Tab-separated table of C-alpha atoms in Angstrom:
chain	number	residue	atom	x	y	z
Z	3	MET	CA	-20.303	110.711	53.611
Z	4	ASN	CA	-23.666	111.441	52.001
Z	5	VAL	CA	-22.371	110.311	48.644
Z	6	GLN	CA	-21.382	106.874	49.957
Z	7	PHE	CA	-24.751	106.499	51.609
Z	8	ILE	CA	-26.516	107.362	48.363
Z	9	ARG	CA	-24.417	104.759	46.422
Z	10	ALA	CA	-25.181	102.047	48.993
Z	11	ALA	CA	-28.861	102.794	48.844
Z	12	THR	CA	-28.794	102.632	45.074
Z	13	ARG	CA	-27.106	99.194	45.115
Z	14	MET	CA	-29.698	97.874	47.560
Z	15	ALA	CA	-32.507	99.122	45.338
Z	16	LEU	CA	-31.018	97.492	42.247
Z	17	LEU	CA	-30.518	94.202	44.136
Z	18	GLY	CA	-34.111	94.237	45.314
Z	19	THR	CA	-35.327	94.857	41.772
Z	20	ALA	CA	-33.285	91.911	40.459
Z	21	LEU	CA	-34.558	89.571	43.163
Z	22	SER	CA	-38.132	90.609	42.376
Z	23	GLY	CA	-37.614	89.849	38.704
Z	24	LEU	CA	-36.188	86.387	39.429
Z	25	ALA	CA	-39.104	85.580	41.702
Z	26	ALA	CA	-41.569	86.652	39.021
Z	27	CYS	CA	-39.900	84.425	36.423
Z	28	ALA	CA	-39.955	81.462	38.786
Z	29	SER	CA	-43.619	82.007	39.505
Z	30	ALA	CA	-44.409	82.230	35.805
Z	31	GLN	CA	-42.612	78.973	35.054
Z	32	SER	CA	-44.392	77.115	37.873
Z	33	GLU	CA	-47.769	78.326	36.655
Z	34	ALA	CA	-47.166	77.322	33.007
Z	35	PRO	CA	-49.246	74.213	32.007
Z	36	ARG	CA	-47.291	70.913	31.564
Z	37	PRO	CA	-47.847	69.047	28.276
Z	38	THR	CA	-50.033	65.958	28.538
Z	39	VAL	CA	-49.450	62.597	26.834
Z	40	LYS	CA	-51.992	63.553	24.213
Z	41	GLN	CA	-50.086	66.691	23.394
Z	42	VAL	CA	-46.831	64.767	23.013
Z	43	GLU	CA	-48.437	62.230	20.717
Z	44	ASP	CA	-50.025	64.950	18.581
Z	45	LYS	CA	-46.644	66.431	17.546
Z	46	PRO	CA	-46.205	66.751	13.769
Z	47	ALA	CA	-44.382	63.866	12.122
Z	48	ASP	CA	-41.728	66.143	10.642
Z	49	SER	CA	-40.649	67.606	13.992
Z	50	THR	CA	-36.985	67.168	14.945
Z	51	PRO	CA	-36.462	64.149	17.219
Z	52	VAL	CA	-35.167	64.775	20.669
Z	53	THR	CA	-32.397	62.082	20.444
Z	54	PRO	CA	-30.293	62.054	17.279
Z	55	PRO	CA	-30.073	58.669	15.454
Z	56	PRO	CA	-26.991	56.571	16.188
Z	57	ALA	CA	-24.148	56.986	13.779
Z	58	ALA	CA	-23.721	54.221	11.228
Z	59	ALA	CA	-21.038	51.683	12.080
Z	60	PRO	CA	-17.915	52.073	9.955
Z	61	ALA	CA	-17.592	49.528	7.179
Z	62	ALA	CA	-15.302	46.613	7.982
Z	63	ALA	CA	-11.888	46.967	6.489
Z	64	ALA	CA	-11.296	44.745	3.497
Z	65	ARG	CA	-9.130	41.732	4.285
Z	66	PRO	CA	-5.715	42.142	2.671
Z	67	SER	CA	-5.014	39.702	-0.150
Z	68	SER	CA	-1.894	37.523	0.151
Z	69	THR	CA	0.643	36.963	-2.598
Z	70	VAL	CA	-0.295	33.280	-2.603
Z	71	ALA	CA	-3.970	34.086	-3.229
Z	72	GLU	CA	-2.962	36.613	-5.894
Z	73	LEU	CA	-0.888	34.031	-7.769
Z	74	GLN	CA	-3.620	31.409	-7.472
Z	75	GLY	CA	-6.093	33.847	-9.014
Z	76	LEU	CA	-3.691	34.653	-11.843
Z	77	ILE	CA	-3.169	30.969	-12.574
Z	78	GLN	CA	-6.916	30.297	-12.588
Z	79	ASN	CA	-7.433	33.203	-14.979
Z	80	ARG	CA	-4.462	32.089	-17.118
Z	81	GLN	CA	-2.744	35.433	-16.748
Z	82	VAL	CA	0.720	34.010	-16.022
Z	83	SER	CA	3.037	31.755	-17.990
Z	84	GLU	CA	5.045	28.953	-16.411
Z	85	LEU	CA	8.727	29.448	-17.247
Z	86	ARG	CA	10.394	26.816	-15.085
Z	87	THR	CA	9.284	24.067	-12.688
Z	88	ALA	CA	11.341	21.597	-10.691
Z	89	TYR	CA	9.814	18.621	-8.889
Z	90	ASN	CA	11.449	16.820	-5.985
Z	91	GLY	CA	9.182	14.208	-4.486
Z	92	THR	CA	6.041	15.991	-3.274
Z	93	TYR	CA	7.860	19.346	-3.225
Z	94	GLY	CA	8.698	21.666	-6.075
Z	95	ALA	CA	9.507	25.187	-7.233
Z	96	SER	CA	8.024	27.207	-10.127
Z	97	LEU	CA	8.976	30.403	-11.900
Z	98	LEU	CA	6.011	32.180	-13.514
Z	99	PHE	CA	5.788	35.381	-15.547
Z	100	LYS	CA	2.961	37.917	-15.924
Z	101	PRO	CA	3.596	39.533	-19.322
Z	102	ASP	CA	1.227	42.496	-19.084
Z	103	ASP	CA	3.221	44.167	-16.304
Z	104	LEU	CA	6.518	42.185	-16.563
Z	105	THR	CA	6.091	40.694	-13.080
Z	106	TYR	CA	7.768	37.496	-11.945
Z	107	TYR	CA	6.335	35.077	-9.388
Z	108	VAL	CA	8.477	32.427	-7.732
Z	109	ALA	CA	6.611	29.731	-5.775
Z	110	LEU	CA	7.656	26.933	-3.437
Z	111	PHE	CA	4.938	24.301	-3.190
Z	112	GLN	CA	4.114	20.914	-1.717
Z	113	GLN	CA	1.594	18.622	-3.408
Z	114	LYS	CA	0.428	21.503	-5.664
Z	115	ASP	CA	-0.258	23.744	-2.618
Z	116	PHE	CA	1.754	26.966	-2.593
Z	117	TRP	CA	3.896	27.378	0.492
Z	118	ARG	CA	5.910	30.487	-0.261
Z	119	VAL	CA	5.506	32.983	-3.111
Z	120	LEU	CA	7.804	35.855	-4.092
Z	121	LYS	CA	6.622	38.648	-6.381
Z	122	THR	CA	9.258	40.776	-8.071
Z	123	LEU	CA	9.985	42.891	-11.144
Z	124	SER	CA	13.628	41.829	-11.158
Z	125	GLU	CA	14.443	38.939	-13.453
Z	126	LYS	CA	17.754	38.402	-11.669
Z	127	GLN	CA	16.060	38.159	-8.265
Z	128	ALA	CA	13.403	35.840	-9.690
Z	129	GLU	CA	16.013	33.481	-11.169
Z	130	SER	CA	18.120	33.385	-8.011
Z	131	THR	CA	15.041	32.850	-5.837
Z	132	TYR	CA	13.865	30.059	-8.124
Z	133	ARG	CA	17.221	28.297	-7.807
Z	134	ALA	CA	17.084	28.713	-4.021
Z	135	PHE	CA	13.518	27.381	-3.867
Z	136	ALA	CA	14.440	24.436	-6.128
Z	137	ALA	CA	17.388	23.576	-3.881
Z	138	GLN	CA	15.172	23.897	-0.806
Z	139	SER	CA	12.566	21.610	-2.367
Z	140	ALA	CA	15.310	19.045	-3.025
Z	141	ASP	CA	16.406	19.223	0.617
Z	142	LEU	CA	12.822	18.972	1.853
Z	143	ALA	CA	12.062	16.047	-0.443
Z	144	GLU	CA	15.132	14.050	0.588
Z	145	VAL	CA	13.263	12.376	3.443
Z	146	ASP	CA	10.231	11.652	1.235
Z	147	ILE	CA	12.414	10.241	-1.544
Z	148	LYS	CA	14.221	8.028	0.946
Z	149	ARG	CA	10.864	6.898	2.342
Z	150	ILE	CA	9.591	6.099	-1.176
Z	151	LYS	CA	12.705	4.077	-1.943
Z	152	LEU	CA	12.519	2.223	1.357
Z	153	GLN	CA	8.841	1.467	0.761
Z	154	ALA	CA	9.689	0.060	-2.665
Z	155	GLU	CA	12.559	-1.997	-1.245
Z	156	TYR	CA	10.307	-3.232	1.545
Z	157	ALA	CA	7.564	-4.195	-0.928
Z	158	ASN	CA	10.137	-5.969	-3.092
Z	159	ALA	CA	11.518	-7.763	-0.026
Z	160	GLU	CA	7.991	-8.854	0.900
Z	161	LYS	CA	7.467	-10.212	-2.636
Z	162	LEU	CA	10.807	-12.005	-2.471
Z	163	LEU	CA	9.926	-13.372	0.947
Z	164	ALA	CA	6.580	-14.603	-0.347
Z	165	SER	CA	8.329	-16.184	-3.345
Z	166	ARG	CA	10.915	-17.848	-1.130
Z	167	SER	CA	8.210	-19.045	1.246
Z	168	ALA	CA	6.289	-20.540	-1.653
Z	169	GLN	CA	9.477	-22.154	-2.941
Z	170	LEU	CA	10.215	-23.559	0.507
Z	171	SER	CA	6.658	-24.866	0.798
Z	172	THR	CA	7.016	-26.544	-2.600
Z	173	LEU	CA	10.324	-28.131	-1.623
Z	174	GLN	CA	8.882	-29.299	1.672
Z	175	ALA	CA	5.867	-30.756	-0.106
Z	176	ASP	CA	8.168	-32.483	-2.624
Z	177	ARG	CA	10.298	-33.863	0.217
Z	178	THR	CA	7.242	-35.144	2.068
Z	179	LEU	CA	5.913	-36.760	-1.099
Z	180	ARG	CA	9.307	-38.264	-1.877
Z	181	MET	CA	9.617	-39.684	1.621
Z	182	GLN	CA	6.115	-41.115	1.380
Z	183	GLN	CA	6.943	-42.658	-1.977
Z	184	GLU	CA	10.224	-44.027	-0.643
Z	185	GLN	CA	8.389	-45.565	2.289
Z	186	GLN	CA	5.820	-47.037	-0.058
Z	187	VAL	CA	8.560	-48.397	-2.352
Z	188	ALA	CA	10.448	-49.826	0.615
Z	189	ALA	CA	7.270	-51.456	1.872
Z	190	ARG	CA	6.549	-52.902	-1.551
Z	191	GLN	CA	10.106	-54.132	-1.875
Z	192	GLU	CA	9.955	-55.768	1.550
Z	193	GLN	CA	6.684	-57.369	0.630
Z	194	SER	CA	8.191	-58.547	-2.636
Z	195	ARG	CA	11.197	-59.968	-0.831
Z	196	GLN	CA	8.938	-61.770	1.582
Z	197	GLU	CA	6.805	-63.073	-1.250
Z	198	THR	CA	9.910	-64.127	-3.171
Z	199	THR	CA	11.288	-65.960	-0.165
Z	200	ALA	CA	7.966	-67.629	0.397
Z	201	LEU	CA	7.729	-68.606	-3.270
Z	202	ALA	CA	11.268	-69.934	-3.205
Z	203	ASP	CA	10.475	-72.036	-0.192
Z	204	GLN	CA	7.279	-73.239	-1.836
Z	205	GLN	CA	9.147	-73.995	-5.042
Z	206	LYS	CA	11.748	-75.938	-3.049
Z	207	ASP	CA	9.003	-77.934	-1.407
Z	208	VAL	CA	7.318	-78.564	-4.723
Z	209	ARG	CA	10.559	-79.721	-6.262
Z	210	GLN	CA	11.160	-82.026	-3.329
Z	211	GLN	CA	7.647	-83.356	-3.710
Z	212	LEU	CA	8.239	-83.816	-7.430
Z	213	ARG	CA	11.400	-85.762	-6.749
Z	214	ASP	CA	9.606	-87.869	-4.196
Z	215	LEU	CA	6.770	-88.516	-6.630
Z	216	GLN	CA	9.195	-89.278	-9.397
Z	217	ARG	CA	10.958	-91.822	-7.183
Z	218	GLN	CA	7.627	-93.344	-6.357
Z	219	ILE	CA	6.709	-93.421	-10.013
Z	220	ASP	CA	10.043	-94.954	-10.911
Z	221	SER	CA	9.629	-97.535	-8.152
Z	222	LEU	CA	6.124	-98.415	-9.264
Z	223	GLN	CA	7.181	-98.578	-12.890
Z	224	ALA	CA	10.041	-100.899	-11.940
Z	225	GLN	CA	7.722	-103.083	-9.999
Z	226	GLN	CA	5.272	-103.062	-12.916
Z	227	ALA	CA	8.016	-104.008	-15.271
Z	228	GLN	CA	9.048	-106.893	-13.104
Z	229	ILE	CA	5.471	-108.072	-12.914
Z	230	ASP	CA	5.045	-107.751	-16.642
Z	231	GLY	CA	8.331	-109.623	-17.182
Z	232	SER	CA	7.307	-112.422	-14.913
Z	233	ALA	CA	3.952	-112.729	-16.613
Z	234	ALA	CA	5.516	-112.827	-20.017
Z	235	ALA	CA	7.949	-115.507	-18.917
Z	236	LYS	CA	5.159	-117.616	-17.601
Z	237	ARG	CA	3.249	-117.298	-20.864
Z	238	GLY	CA	6.322	-118.344	-22.789
Z	239	LYS	CA	6.678	-121.552	-20.882
């Protein structure tokens, strides 16, 4: 019983000592002078900053290059050779070869712009792909080729129509001129007929007048002859 009492008393003493120490530390911290603005500004320049600098942003990932861009660069740098090319209207297919690494490029294009590009080390695959692309370009160009032909036929039809219209206009002008000339000829002929009839009538009148005058002349001459005969007879007596 005494031993337990002694242990309890010891614990209480140790607890009191600890509480006293904590109180002393708290008092010491409250009494310590706070740094002024001047003191903060007077820190050495090489002191460690309180806040670490932000980490640098990771570099943006490089944009992946496409096979189309790769082939365009090779063509610009003249690093590939053109083996085959088929044109169908505005579409076409090309087989190109890069000799330094034995690489084949097969391209399907429209109006010189690459549409699809295949890169391969297999010659067999390159040839078969080229034939497939060439056939596809022919199928794609069928509508364009038909349109081109129809445009040409339409333009030719327009020229033919213009030629036929001009021919028709010429024929119509000739017909109008011919009808005008026919009317003028008919009018002249009618006028001539009228003038001829009038002249015939006038000539008939003149002839009648001539006959009448001739009768008068004959009558006067007969009378004159009688007078002359009578006068001559009288002189003979």
